[in-house]
């Protein structure tokens, strides 16, 4: 019989497993989600004046593209033109009346000046005659009274011209106010006249046309619905786990009061079905939460993504983001701590992985040279984030913060049936491995 060496006996007692040390993942990764395109803005264009619609643009049809400032409707403007002309004439009349009032003020001012001079002369004459009467008694009392009467008449004239001047100034003030009111009325009439021409407020697409030519519109009557195509918006729902990655972990979440979404880049894509291998891409930006709270049906967080350029170059009209389009989203998340690359074949269908904990429990001489001993253990709750291909090998990107994996873990790439947890197994030694050596008891 052949002689069995100690090395061969050790090999038979300690099974050999295939293993690999996990690699740290230091690159960005993308969170995938689905979204639906919604209007950025939907404008209800209404009539601001009443009248018969005498003109409707041929381009004012559902589905047509329109430019900002393009005339869509024109309301009969005859009444508003007459109103403008009427207020113009009233304004001219108010200006004439104001000029008359200014002339009357100037006239009253001159007359008042003359009346004051006449009063001063009459008063001086009265004082002189009165003094002569008192000293020489050569002036009759009737002459003094006549001079006094002339003084009173001049004084009365001054009072009348003062009253006339005050009245003229009051009239000027009223005419100024009347002119200002007429100017405001003229501005309103010009504004109403301008509003008879209904123009597109933005570049966009007509969604609904609600009136036809020769219809009668009242103020507030909806004429057309326009969708603003300046930029596109996408409504999407994210899982809470994905939201935690986007916010950068629990530390930032705890520090933020009233958390807002970071402006992460989002790759928006639409893939045509069928035999044509055609996919359209747009560059989007994560913008904001869509409301507050979770969606009661899906228990996810609604968010909005903004696409500054909704028209993809080189695709014509089919390259535009349109309402109702279902698109795929890839939200690029910055590098996170504790991410590793796990060989795809090491992950079981129940999201478990088997690892090796290096040990020195067994004497080194029982393990052949170039190999090491390890404790066979299982780690649960392994949730892969995304799949990657490196050097023709496939890996899962896994977060070690949610399980017992570490960046130094050695995983079993091919499971051995019949080997129980806690058993000692052998694996190929690797000089690059940095796993700690632990001493544990060997299970029977």
GROMACS .gro file of C-alpha atoms in nm:
model
  444
    1UNK     CA    1   0.000   0.000   0.000
    2UNK     CA    2   0.110   0.355  -0.078
    3UNK     CA    3   0.240   0.565   0.205
    4UNK     CA    4   0.027   0.878   0.282
    5UNK     CA    5   0.231   1.182   0.370
    6UNK     CA    6   0.121   1.425   0.644
    7UNK     CA    7   0.061   1.695   0.383
    8UNK     CA    8  -0.168   1.470   0.184
    9UNK     CA    9  -0.351   1.367   0.502
   10UNK     CA   10  -0.400   1.737   0.590
   11UNK     CA   11  -0.532   1.806   0.243
   12UNK     CA   12  -0.789   1.530   0.284
   13UNK     CA   13  -0.904   1.657   0.625
   14UNK     CA   14  -0.912   2.031   0.539
   15UNK     CA   15  -1.111   2.108   0.220
   16UNK     CA   16  -0.971   2.362  -0.025
   17UNK     CA   17  -1.203   2.641  -0.141
   18UNK     CA   18  -1.173   2.902  -0.412
   19UNK     CA   19  -1.159   3.254  -0.267
   20UNK     CA   20  -1.091   3.614  -0.352
   21UNK     CA   21  -1.040   3.927  -0.148
   22UNK     CA   22  -1.300   4.197  -0.211
   23UNK     CA   23  -1.182   4.511  -0.383
   24UNK     CA   24  -1.271   4.861  -0.264
   25UNK     CA   25  -1.492   5.052  -0.504
   26UNK     CA   26  -1.387   5.418  -0.523
   27UNK     CA   27  -1.564   5.532  -0.838
   28UNK     CA   28  -1.903   5.694  -0.885
   29UNK     CA   29  -2.209   5.483  -0.941
   30UNK     CA   30  -2.552   5.543  -1.087
   31UNK     CA   31  -2.891   5.492  -0.926
   32UNK     CA   32  -3.138   5.368  -1.184
   33UNK     CA   33  -3.503   5.465  -1.188
   34UNK     CA   34  -3.793   5.524  -1.424
   35UNK     CA   35  -3.969   5.853  -1.484
   36UNK     CA   36  -4.244   6.016  -1.684
   37UNK     CA   37  -4.215   6.349  -1.865
   38UNK     CA   38  -4.449   6.621  -1.737
   39UNK     CA   39  -4.498   6.981  -1.861
   40UNK     CA   40  -4.257   7.239  -1.723
   41UNK     CA   41  -4.533   7.502  -1.741
   42UNK     CA   42  -4.884   7.489  -1.884
   43UNK     CA   43  -5.028   7.833  -1.961
   44UNK     CA   44  -5.399   7.905  -1.995
   45UNK     CA   45  -5.405   8.205  -2.232
   46UNK     CA   46  -5.728   8.402  -2.177
   47UNK     CA   47  -5.889   8.711  -2.327
   48UNK     CA   48  -5.842   9.031  -2.127
   49UNK     CA   49  -6.102   9.235  -2.318
   50UNK     CA   50  -6.440   9.155  -2.466
   51UNK     CA   51  -6.528   9.149  -2.833
   52UNK     CA   52  -6.564   8.942  -3.148
   53UNK     CA   53  -6.259   8.743  -3.254
   54UNK     CA   54  -6.198   8.877  -3.603
   55UNK     CA   55  -5.872   8.690  -3.666
   56UNK     CA   56  -5.724   8.355  -3.563
   57UNK     CA   57  -5.376   8.248  -3.676
   58UNK     CA   58  -5.350   7.944  -3.903
   59UNK     CA   59  -5.068   7.825  -3.676
   60UNK     CA   60  -5.299   7.834  -3.373
   61UNK     CA   61  -5.380   7.463  -3.387
   62UNK     CA   62  -5.325   7.182  -3.139
   63UNK     CA   63  -4.979   7.032  -3.177
   64UNK     CA   64  -4.828   7.332  -3.360
   65UNK     CA   65  -4.511   7.499  -3.233
   66UNK     CA   66  -4.529   7.873  -3.171
   67UNK     CA   67  -4.274   8.144  -3.100
   68UNK     CA   68  -4.284   8.407  -2.828
   69UNK     CA   69  -4.457   8.724  -2.954
   70UNK     CA   70  -4.643   8.547  -3.237
   71UNK     CA   71  -4.998   8.681  -3.280
   72UNK     CA   72  -5.254   8.408  -3.222
   73UNK     CA   73  -5.584   8.602  -3.199
   74UNK     CA   74  -5.708   8.952  -3.277
   75UNK     CA   75  -6.027   9.089  -3.120
   76UNK     CA   76  -6.234   9.356  -3.298
   77UNK     CA   77  -6.064   9.679  -3.193
   78UNK     CA   78  -6.301   9.950  -3.328
   79UNK     CA   79  -6.459  10.029  -2.991
   80UNK     CA   80  -6.118  10.051  -2.824
   81UNK     CA   81  -5.977  10.275  -3.099
   82UNK     CA   82  -6.272  10.513  -3.052
   83UNK     CA   83  -6.215  10.511  -2.677
   84UNK     CA   84  -5.851  10.602  -2.730
   85UNK     CA   85  -5.947  10.888  -2.963
   86UNK     CA   86  -6.210  11.012  -2.717
   87UNK     CA   87  -5.963  11.030  -2.429
   88UNK     CA   88  -5.705  11.199  -2.650
   89UNK     CA   89  -5.955  11.477  -2.725
   90UNK     CA   90  -6.050  11.502  -2.358
   91UNK     CA   91  -5.683  11.533  -2.273
   92UNK     CA   92  -5.635  11.813  -2.524
   93UNK     CA   93  -5.941  11.996  -2.383
   94UNK     CA   94  -5.807  11.953  -2.030
   95UNK     CA   95  -5.474  12.103  -2.142
   96UNK     CA   96  -5.658  12.405  -2.297
   97UNK     CA   97  -5.864  12.458  -1.983
   98UNK     CA   98  -5.547  12.438  -1.776
   99UNK     CA   99  -5.384  12.704  -1.990
  100UNK     CA  100  -5.689  12.927  -1.943
  101UNK     CA  101  -5.667  12.881  -1.569
  102UNK     CA  102  -5.298  12.977  -1.573
  103UNK     CA  103  -5.378  13.292  -1.774
  104UNK     CA  104  -5.656  13.378  -1.530
  105UNK     CA  105  -5.411  13.338  -1.240
  106UNK     CA  106  -5.160  13.566  -1.411
  107UNK     CA  107  -5.434  13.825  -1.479
  108UNK     CA  108  -5.567  13.812  -1.125
  109UNK     CA  109  -5.212  13.846  -0.991
  110UNK     CA  110  -5.154  14.164  -1.195
  111UNK     CA  111  -5.492  14.311  -1.097
  112UNK     CA  112  -5.424  14.236  -0.733
  113UNK     CA  113  -5.091  14.414  -0.758
  114UNK     CA  114  -5.260  14.725  -0.904
  115UNK     CA  115  -5.540  14.709  -0.647
  116UNK     CA  116  -5.284  14.700  -0.365
  117UNK     CA  117  -5.111  15.007  -0.507
  118UNK     CA  118  -5.448  15.188  -0.540
  119UNK     CA  119  -5.530  15.093  -0.181
  120UNK     CA  120  -5.199  15.230  -0.060
  121UNK     CA  121  -5.264  15.563  -0.240
  122UNK     CA  122  -5.620  15.589  -0.107
  123UNK     CA  123  -5.503  15.515   0.245
  124UNK     CA  124  -5.231  15.781   0.219
  125UNK     CA  125  -5.480  16.038   0.082
  126UNK     CA  126  -5.722  15.965   0.364
  127UNK     CA  127  -5.451  15.999   0.626
  128UNK     CA  128  -5.328  16.333   0.483
  129UNK     CA  129  -5.676  16.490   0.467
  130UNK     CA  130  -5.757  16.368   0.812
  131UNK     CA  131  -5.440  16.526   0.949
  132UNK     CA  132  -5.514  16.858   0.775
  133UNK     CA  133  -5.862  16.856   0.922
  134UNK     CA  134  -5.727  16.801   1.270
  135UNK     CA  135  -5.450  17.064   1.253
  136UNK     CA  136  -5.569  17.358   1.038
  137UNK     CA  137  -5.937  17.289   1.009
  138UNK     CA  138  -5.919  17.400   0.645
  139UNK     CA  139  -6.059  17.073   0.507
  140UNK     CA  140  -6.426  17.002   0.536
  141UNK     CA  141  -6.546  16.686   0.701
  142UNK     CA  142  -6.707  16.576   0.372
  143UNK     CA  143  -6.367  16.574   0.201
  144UNK     CA  144  -6.228  16.349   0.473
  145UNK     CA  145  -6.522  16.114   0.446
  146UNK     CA  146  -6.486  16.104   0.068
  147UNK     CA  147  -6.118  16.003   0.106
  148UNK     CA  148  -6.215  15.738   0.361
  149UNK     CA  149  -6.478  15.602   0.124
  150UNK     CA  150  -6.219  15.582  -0.157
  151UNK     CA  151  -5.986  15.391   0.079
  152UNK     CA  152  -6.260  15.142   0.165
  153UNK     CA  153  -6.344  15.095  -0.203
  154UNK     CA  154  -5.978  15.022  -0.285
  155UNK     CA  155  -5.960  14.779   0.009
  156UNK     CA  156  -6.272  14.600  -0.116
  157UNK     CA  157  -6.116  14.571  -0.461
  158UNK     CA  158  -5.806  14.406  -0.306
  159UNK     CA  159  -6.026  14.155  -0.125
  160UNK     CA  160  -6.215  14.072  -0.447
  161UNK     CA  161  -5.896  14.019  -0.647
  162UNK     CA  162  -5.754  13.801  -0.368
  163UNK     CA  163  -6.068  13.589  -0.382
  164UNK     CA  164  -6.048  13.577  -0.762
  165UNK     CA  165  -5.684  13.466  -0.746
  166UNK     CA  166  -5.762  13.192  -0.490
  167UNK     CA  167  -6.051  13.071  -0.705
  168UNK     CA  168  -5.827  13.063  -1.013
  169UNK     CA  169  -5.563  12.863  -0.829
  170UNK     CA  170  -5.827  12.619  -0.702
  171UNK     CA  171  -5.955  12.578  -1.055
  172UNK     CA  172  -5.600  12.515  -1.177
  173UNK     CA  173  -5.558  12.240  -0.913
  174UNK     CA  174  -5.883  12.075  -1.019
  175UNK     CA  175  -5.787  12.093  -1.387
  176UNK     CA  176  -5.447  11.937  -1.312
  177UNK     CA  177  -5.620  11.645  -1.137
  178UNK     CA  178  -5.868  11.619  -1.422
  179UNK     CA  179  -5.583  11.608  -1.673
  180UNK     CA  180  -5.404  11.336  -1.475
  181UNK     CA  181  -5.724  11.129  -1.458
  182UNK     CA  182  -5.770  11.172  -1.833
  183UNK     CA  183  -5.410  11.058  -1.889
  184UNK     CA  184  -5.474  10.746  -1.679
  185UNK     CA  185  -5.794  10.677  -1.872
  186UNK     CA  186  -5.600  10.718  -2.197
  187UNK     CA  187  -5.335  10.473  -2.075
  188UNK     CA  188  -5.608  10.223  -1.987
  189UNK     CA  189  -5.770  10.271  -2.329
  190UNK     CA  190  -5.433  10.215  -2.502
  191UNK     CA  191  -5.376   9.906  -2.286
  192UNK     CA  192  -5.718   9.765  -2.380
  193UNK     CA  193  -5.644   9.840  -2.745
  194UNK     CA  194  -5.311   9.654  -2.721
  195UNK     CA  195  -5.487   9.360  -2.551
  196UNK     CA  196  -5.707   9.310  -2.856
  197UNK     CA  197  -5.401   9.142  -3.008
  198UNK     CA  198  -5.337   8.815  -2.820
  199UNK     CA  199  -4.975   8.701  -2.859
  200UNK     CA  200  -4.784   8.396  -2.742
  201UNK     CA  201  -4.607   8.474  -2.411
  202UNK     CA  202  -4.344   8.197  -2.454
  203UNK     CA  203  -4.202   7.952  -2.703
  204UNK     CA  204  -4.408   7.638  -2.680
  205UNK     CA  205  -4.656   7.394  -2.823
  206UNK     CA  206  -5.033   7.444  -2.840
  207UNK     CA  207  -5.209   7.176  -2.640
  208UNK     CA  208  -5.573   7.281  -2.675
  209UNK     CA  209  -5.755   7.547  -2.880
  210UNK     CA  210  -6.083   7.647  -2.723
  211UNK     CA  211  -6.238   7.913  -2.951
  212UNK     CA  212  -6.273   7.976  -3.323
  213UNK     CA  213  -6.277   8.287  -3.537
  214UNK     CA  214  -6.594   8.504  -3.514
  215UNK     CA  215  -6.663   8.376  -3.162
  216UNK     CA  216  -6.740   8.634  -2.895
  217UNK     CA  217  -6.498   8.647  -2.604
  218UNK     CA  218  -6.556   8.793  -2.260
  219UNK     CA  219  -6.275   8.899  -2.025
  220UNK     CA  220  -6.138   8.578  -1.874
  221UNK     CA  221  -6.250   8.351  -2.159
  222UNK     CA  222  -5.985   8.079  -2.213
  223UNK     CA  223  -5.864   8.092  -2.572
  224UNK     CA  224  -5.581   7.839  -2.592
  225UNK     CA  225  -5.358   7.621  -2.371
  226UNK     CA  226  -4.982   7.644  -2.432
  227UNK     CA  227  -4.710   7.415  -2.298
  228UNK     CA  228  -4.381   7.591  -2.229
  229UNK     CA  229  -4.100   7.396  -2.397
  230UNK     CA  230  -3.812   7.609  -2.269
  231UNK     CA  231  -3.706   7.314  -2.056
  232UNK     CA  232  -3.835   6.969  -1.972
  233UNK     CA  233  -3.931   6.816  -1.639
  234UNK     CA  234  -3.950   6.452  -1.536
  235UNK     CA  235  -4.139   6.315  -1.240
  236UNK     CA  236  -3.978   6.010  -1.080
  237UNK     CA  237  -4.007   5.809  -0.761
  238UNK     CA  238  -3.703   5.700  -0.561
  239UNK     CA  239  -3.671   5.441  -0.289
  240UNK     CA  240  -3.570   5.566   0.054
  241UNK     CA  241  -3.243   5.371   0.029
  242UNK     CA  242  -3.161   5.547  -0.299
  243UNK     CA  243  -3.247   5.882  -0.144
  244UNK     CA  244  -3.000   5.814   0.136
  245UNK     CA  245  -2.725   5.758  -0.121
  246UNK     CA  246  -2.818   6.079  -0.300
  247UNK     CA  247  -2.810   6.283   0.020
  248UNK     CA  248  -2.465   6.147   0.103
  249UNK     CA  249  -2.540   5.926   0.401
  250UNK     CA  250  -2.703   5.957   0.741
  251UNK     CA  251  -2.458   6.218   0.872
  252UNK     CA  252  -2.566   6.478   0.621
  253UNK     CA  253  -2.928   6.377   0.665
  254UNK     CA  254  -2.906   6.439   1.040
  255UNK     CA  255  -2.722   6.769   0.999
  256UNK     CA  256  -2.965   6.911   0.743
  257UNK     CA  257  -3.276   7.091   0.856
  258UNK     CA  258  -3.517   7.100   0.566
  259UNK     CA  259  -3.313   6.879   0.335
  260UNK     CA  260  -3.288   6.983  -0.029
  261UNK     CA  261  -3.170   6.761  -0.311
  262UNK     CA  262  -2.817   6.815  -0.443
  263UNK     CA  263  -2.797   6.909  -0.815
  264UNK     CA  264  -2.666   6.571  -0.929
  265UNK     CA  265  -2.632   6.490  -1.298
  266UNK     CA  266  -2.895   6.259  -1.441
  267UNK     CA  267  -2.868   6.066  -1.767
  268UNK     CA  268  -3.215   6.055  -1.923
  269UNK     CA  269  -3.266   5.800  -2.198
  270UNK     CA  270  -3.545   5.665  -2.414
  271UNK     CA  271  -3.496   5.337  -2.599
  272UNK     CA  272  -3.707   5.255  -2.902
  273UNK     CA  273  -3.859   4.909  -2.905
  274UNK     CA  274  -3.838   4.668  -3.195
  275UNK     CA  275  -3.545   4.579  -3.416
  276UNK     CA  276  -3.405   4.934  -3.431
  277UNK     CA  277  -3.120   4.977  -3.186
  278UNK     CA  278  -3.191   5.346  -3.118
  279UNK     CA  279  -3.160   5.524  -2.785
  280UNK     CA  280  -3.194   5.898  -2.727
  281UNK     CA  281  -3.010   6.063  -2.438
  282UNK     CA  282  -3.065   6.394  -2.259
  283UNK     CA  283  -2.866   6.562  -1.983
  284UNK     CA  284  -3.076   6.629  -1.675
  285UNK     CA  285  -3.023   6.766  -1.325
  286UNK     CA  286  -3.184   6.649  -1.003
  287UNK     CA  287  -3.391   6.949  -0.897
  288UNK     CA  288  -3.632   6.915  -0.605
  289UNK     CA  289  -3.883   6.706  -0.413
  290UNK     CA  290  -4.223   6.686  -0.580
  291UNK     CA  291  -4.436   6.781  -0.284
  292UNK     CA  292  -4.385   6.663   0.070
  293UNK     CA  293  -4.395   6.310   0.206
  294UNK     CA  294  -4.404   5.965   0.050
  295UNK     CA  295  -4.627   5.828  -0.221
  296UNK     CA  296  -4.896   5.640  -0.031
  297UNK     CA  297  -4.921   5.369  -0.300
  298UNK     CA  298  -4.557   5.286  -0.368
  299UNK     CA  299  -4.399   5.417  -0.045
  300UNK     CA  300  -4.141   5.602  -0.251
  301UNK     CA  301  -4.023   5.963  -0.261
  302UNK     CA  302  -4.147   6.171  -0.559
  303UNK     CA  303  -3.878   6.396  -0.710
  304UNK     CA  304  -3.841   6.620  -1.015
  305UNK     CA  305  -3.558   6.618  -1.270
  306UNK     CA  306  -3.505   6.923  -1.494
  307UNK     CA  307  -3.374   6.888  -1.850
  308UNK     CA  308  -3.241   7.230  -1.966
  309UNK     CA  309  -3.225   7.120  -2.332
  310UNK     CA  310  -3.533   6.907  -2.404
  311UNK     CA  311  -3.455   6.876  -2.778
  312UNK     CA  312  -3.183   6.619  -2.853
  313UNK     CA  313  -2.961   6.719  -3.145
  314UNK     CA  314  -2.971   6.515  -3.460
  315UNK     CA  315  -3.311   6.352  -3.405
  316UNK     CA  316  -3.550   6.620  -3.532
  317UNK     CA  317  -3.898   6.623  -3.381
  318UNK     CA  318  -3.864   6.271  -3.235
  319UNK     CA  319  -3.575   6.394  -3.021
  320UNK     CA  320  -3.796   6.616  -2.807
  321UNK     CA  321  -3.912   6.527  -2.458
  322UNK     CA  322  -4.291   6.523  -2.475
  323UNK     CA  323  -4.549   6.483  -2.201
  324UNK     CA  324  -4.632   6.128  -2.107
  325UNK     CA  325  -4.303   5.981  -2.234
  326UNK     CA  326  -4.162   5.707  -2.009
  327UNK     CA  327  -3.785   5.741  -1.975
  328UNK     CA  328  -3.504   5.567  -1.791
  329UNK     CA  329  -3.295   5.763  -1.542
  330UNK     CA  330  -2.940   5.712  -1.418
  331UNK     CA  331  -2.858   5.945  -1.127
  332UNK     CA  332  -2.483   5.978  -1.085
  333UNK     CA  333  -2.389   5.959  -0.716
  334UNK     CA  334  -2.052   6.072  -0.583
  335UNK     CA  335  -1.802   5.832  -0.427
  336UNK     CA  336  -1.924   5.676  -0.104
  337UNK     CA  337  -1.733   5.519   0.183
  338UNK     CA  338  -1.748   5.144   0.248
  339UNK     CA  339  -1.821   5.031  -0.108
  340UNK     CA  340  -1.664   4.707  -0.233
  341UNK     CA  341  -1.664   4.493  -0.548
  342UNK     CA  342  -1.796   4.144  -0.486
  343UNK     CA  343  -1.754   3.861  -0.742
  344UNK     CA  344  -2.095   3.795  -0.889
  345UNK     CA  345  -2.075   3.414  -0.846
  346UNK     CA  346  -2.010   3.452  -0.471
  347UNK     CA  347  -2.357   3.594  -0.402
  348UNK     CA  348  -2.633   3.337  -0.341
  349UNK     CA  349  -2.994   3.372  -0.447
  350UNK     CA  350  -3.089   3.456  -0.088
  351UNK     CA  351  -2.847   3.753  -0.079
  352UNK     CA  352  -2.586   3.574   0.128
  353UNK     CA  353  -2.213   3.533   0.084
  354UNK     CA  354  -1.961   3.300   0.248
  355UNK     CA  355  -1.637   3.445   0.376
  356UNK     CA  356  -1.313   3.307   0.524
  357UNK     CA  357  -1.173   3.432   0.853
  358UNK     CA  358  -0.798   3.347   0.858
  359UNK     CA  359  -0.699   3.147   1.167
  360UNK     CA  360  -0.389   2.991   1.329
  361UNK     CA  361  -0.583   2.739   1.532
  362UNK     CA  362  -0.445   2.452   1.324
  363UNK     CA  363  -0.074   2.406   1.332
  364UNK     CA  364   0.095   2.559   1.033
  365UNK     CA  365   0.262   2.231   0.945
  366UNK     CA  366  -0.075   2.067   0.876
  367UNK     CA  367  -0.145   2.314   0.592
  368UNK     CA  368   0.064   2.282   0.276
  369UNK     CA  369   0.301   2.567   0.196
  370UNK     CA  370   0.140   2.847  -0.006
  371UNK     CA  371  -0.201   2.797   0.152
  372UNK     CA  372  -0.373   2.934   0.461
  373UNK     CA  373  -0.643   2.812   0.696
  374UNK     CA  374  -0.967   2.995   0.757
  375UNK     CA  375  -1.300   2.969   0.938
  376UNK     CA  376  -1.596   2.916   0.703
  377UNK     CA  377  -1.862   3.181   0.785
  378UNK     CA  378  -2.176   3.325   0.632
  379UNK     CA  379  -2.275   3.693   0.594
  380UNK     CA  380  -2.637   3.786   0.528
  381UNK     CA  381  -2.817   4.099   0.407
  382UNK     CA  382  -2.598   4.153   0.103
  383UNK     CA  383  -2.788   4.389  -0.127
  384UNK     CA  384  -2.615   4.455  -0.462
  385UNK     CA  385  -2.639   4.812  -0.587
  386UNK     CA  386  -2.525   4.765  -0.946
  387UNK     CA  387  -2.334   4.528  -1.171
  388UNK     CA  388  -1.992   4.597  -1.323
  389UNK     CA  389  -1.755   4.423  -1.563
  390UNK     CA  390  -1.379   4.446  -1.504
  391UNK     CA  391  -1.124   4.251  -1.707
  392UNK     CA  392  -1.391   4.013  -1.838
  393UNK     CA  393  -1.510   3.941  -1.483
  394UNK     CA  394  -1.846   4.043  -1.340
  395UNK     CA  395  -1.884   4.203  -0.998
  396UNK     CA  396  -2.155   4.342  -0.774
  397UNK     CA  397  -2.109   4.679  -0.605
  398UNK     CA  398  -2.205   4.625  -0.240
  399UNK     CA  399  -2.235   4.857   0.057
  400UNK     CA  400  -2.051   4.716   0.360
  401UNK     CA  401  -2.223   4.957   0.602
  402UNK     CA  402  -2.538   4.743   0.603
  403UNK     CA  403  -2.374   4.404   0.674
  404UNK     CA  404  -2.070   4.235   0.830
  405UNK     CA  405  -1.852   4.265   0.520
  406UNK     CA  406  -1.538   4.480   0.532
  407UNK     CA  407  -1.294   4.604   0.274
  408UNK     CA  408  -1.055   4.326   0.392
  409UNK     CA  409  -1.303   4.038   0.369
  410UNK     CA  410  -1.208   3.721   0.181
  411UNK     CA  411  -1.512   3.575   0.004
  412UNK     CA  412  -1.568   3.224  -0.125
  413UNK     CA  413  -1.614   3.238  -0.502
  414UNK     CA  414  -1.742   2.878  -0.530
  415UNK     CA  415  -1.935   2.722  -0.245
  416UNK     CA  416  -1.851   2.368  -0.127
  417UNK     CA  417  -2.155   2.161  -0.034
  418UNK     CA  418  -2.124   1.969   0.291
  419UNK     CA  419  -1.898   2.227   0.453
  420UNK     CA  420  -2.067   2.376   0.757
  421UNK     CA  421  -2.029   2.717   0.911
  422UNK     CA  422  -1.742   2.725   1.158
  423UNK     CA  423  -1.548   2.457   0.973
  424UNK     CA  424  -1.182   2.507   0.895
  425UNK     CA  425  -1.099   2.524   0.527
  426UNK     CA  426  -0.786   2.594   0.326
  427UNK     CA  427  -0.746   2.863   0.066
  428UNK     CA  428  -0.470   2.987  -0.157
  429UNK     CA  429  -0.248   3.240   0.023
  430UNK     CA  430  -0.220   3.583  -0.128
  431UNK     CA  431   0.061   3.817  -0.028
  432UNK     CA  432  -0.167   4.114  -0.089
  433UNK     CA  433  -0.431   4.004   0.160
  434UNK     CA  434  -0.458   4.232   0.461
  435UNK     CA  435  -0.723   4.044   0.659
  436UNK     CA  436  -0.665   4.011   1.027
  437UNK     CA  437  -0.582   3.667   1.160
  438UNK     CA  438  -0.827   3.560   1.429
  439UNK     CA  439  -0.808   3.266   1.665
  440UNK     CA  440  -1.133   3.077   1.693
  441UNK     CA  441  -1.226   2.730   1.810
  442UNK     CA  442  -1.284   2.474   1.544
  443UNK     CA  443  -1.630   2.323   1.526
  444UNK     CA  444  -1.650   1.951   1.539
   0.00000   0.00000   0.00000
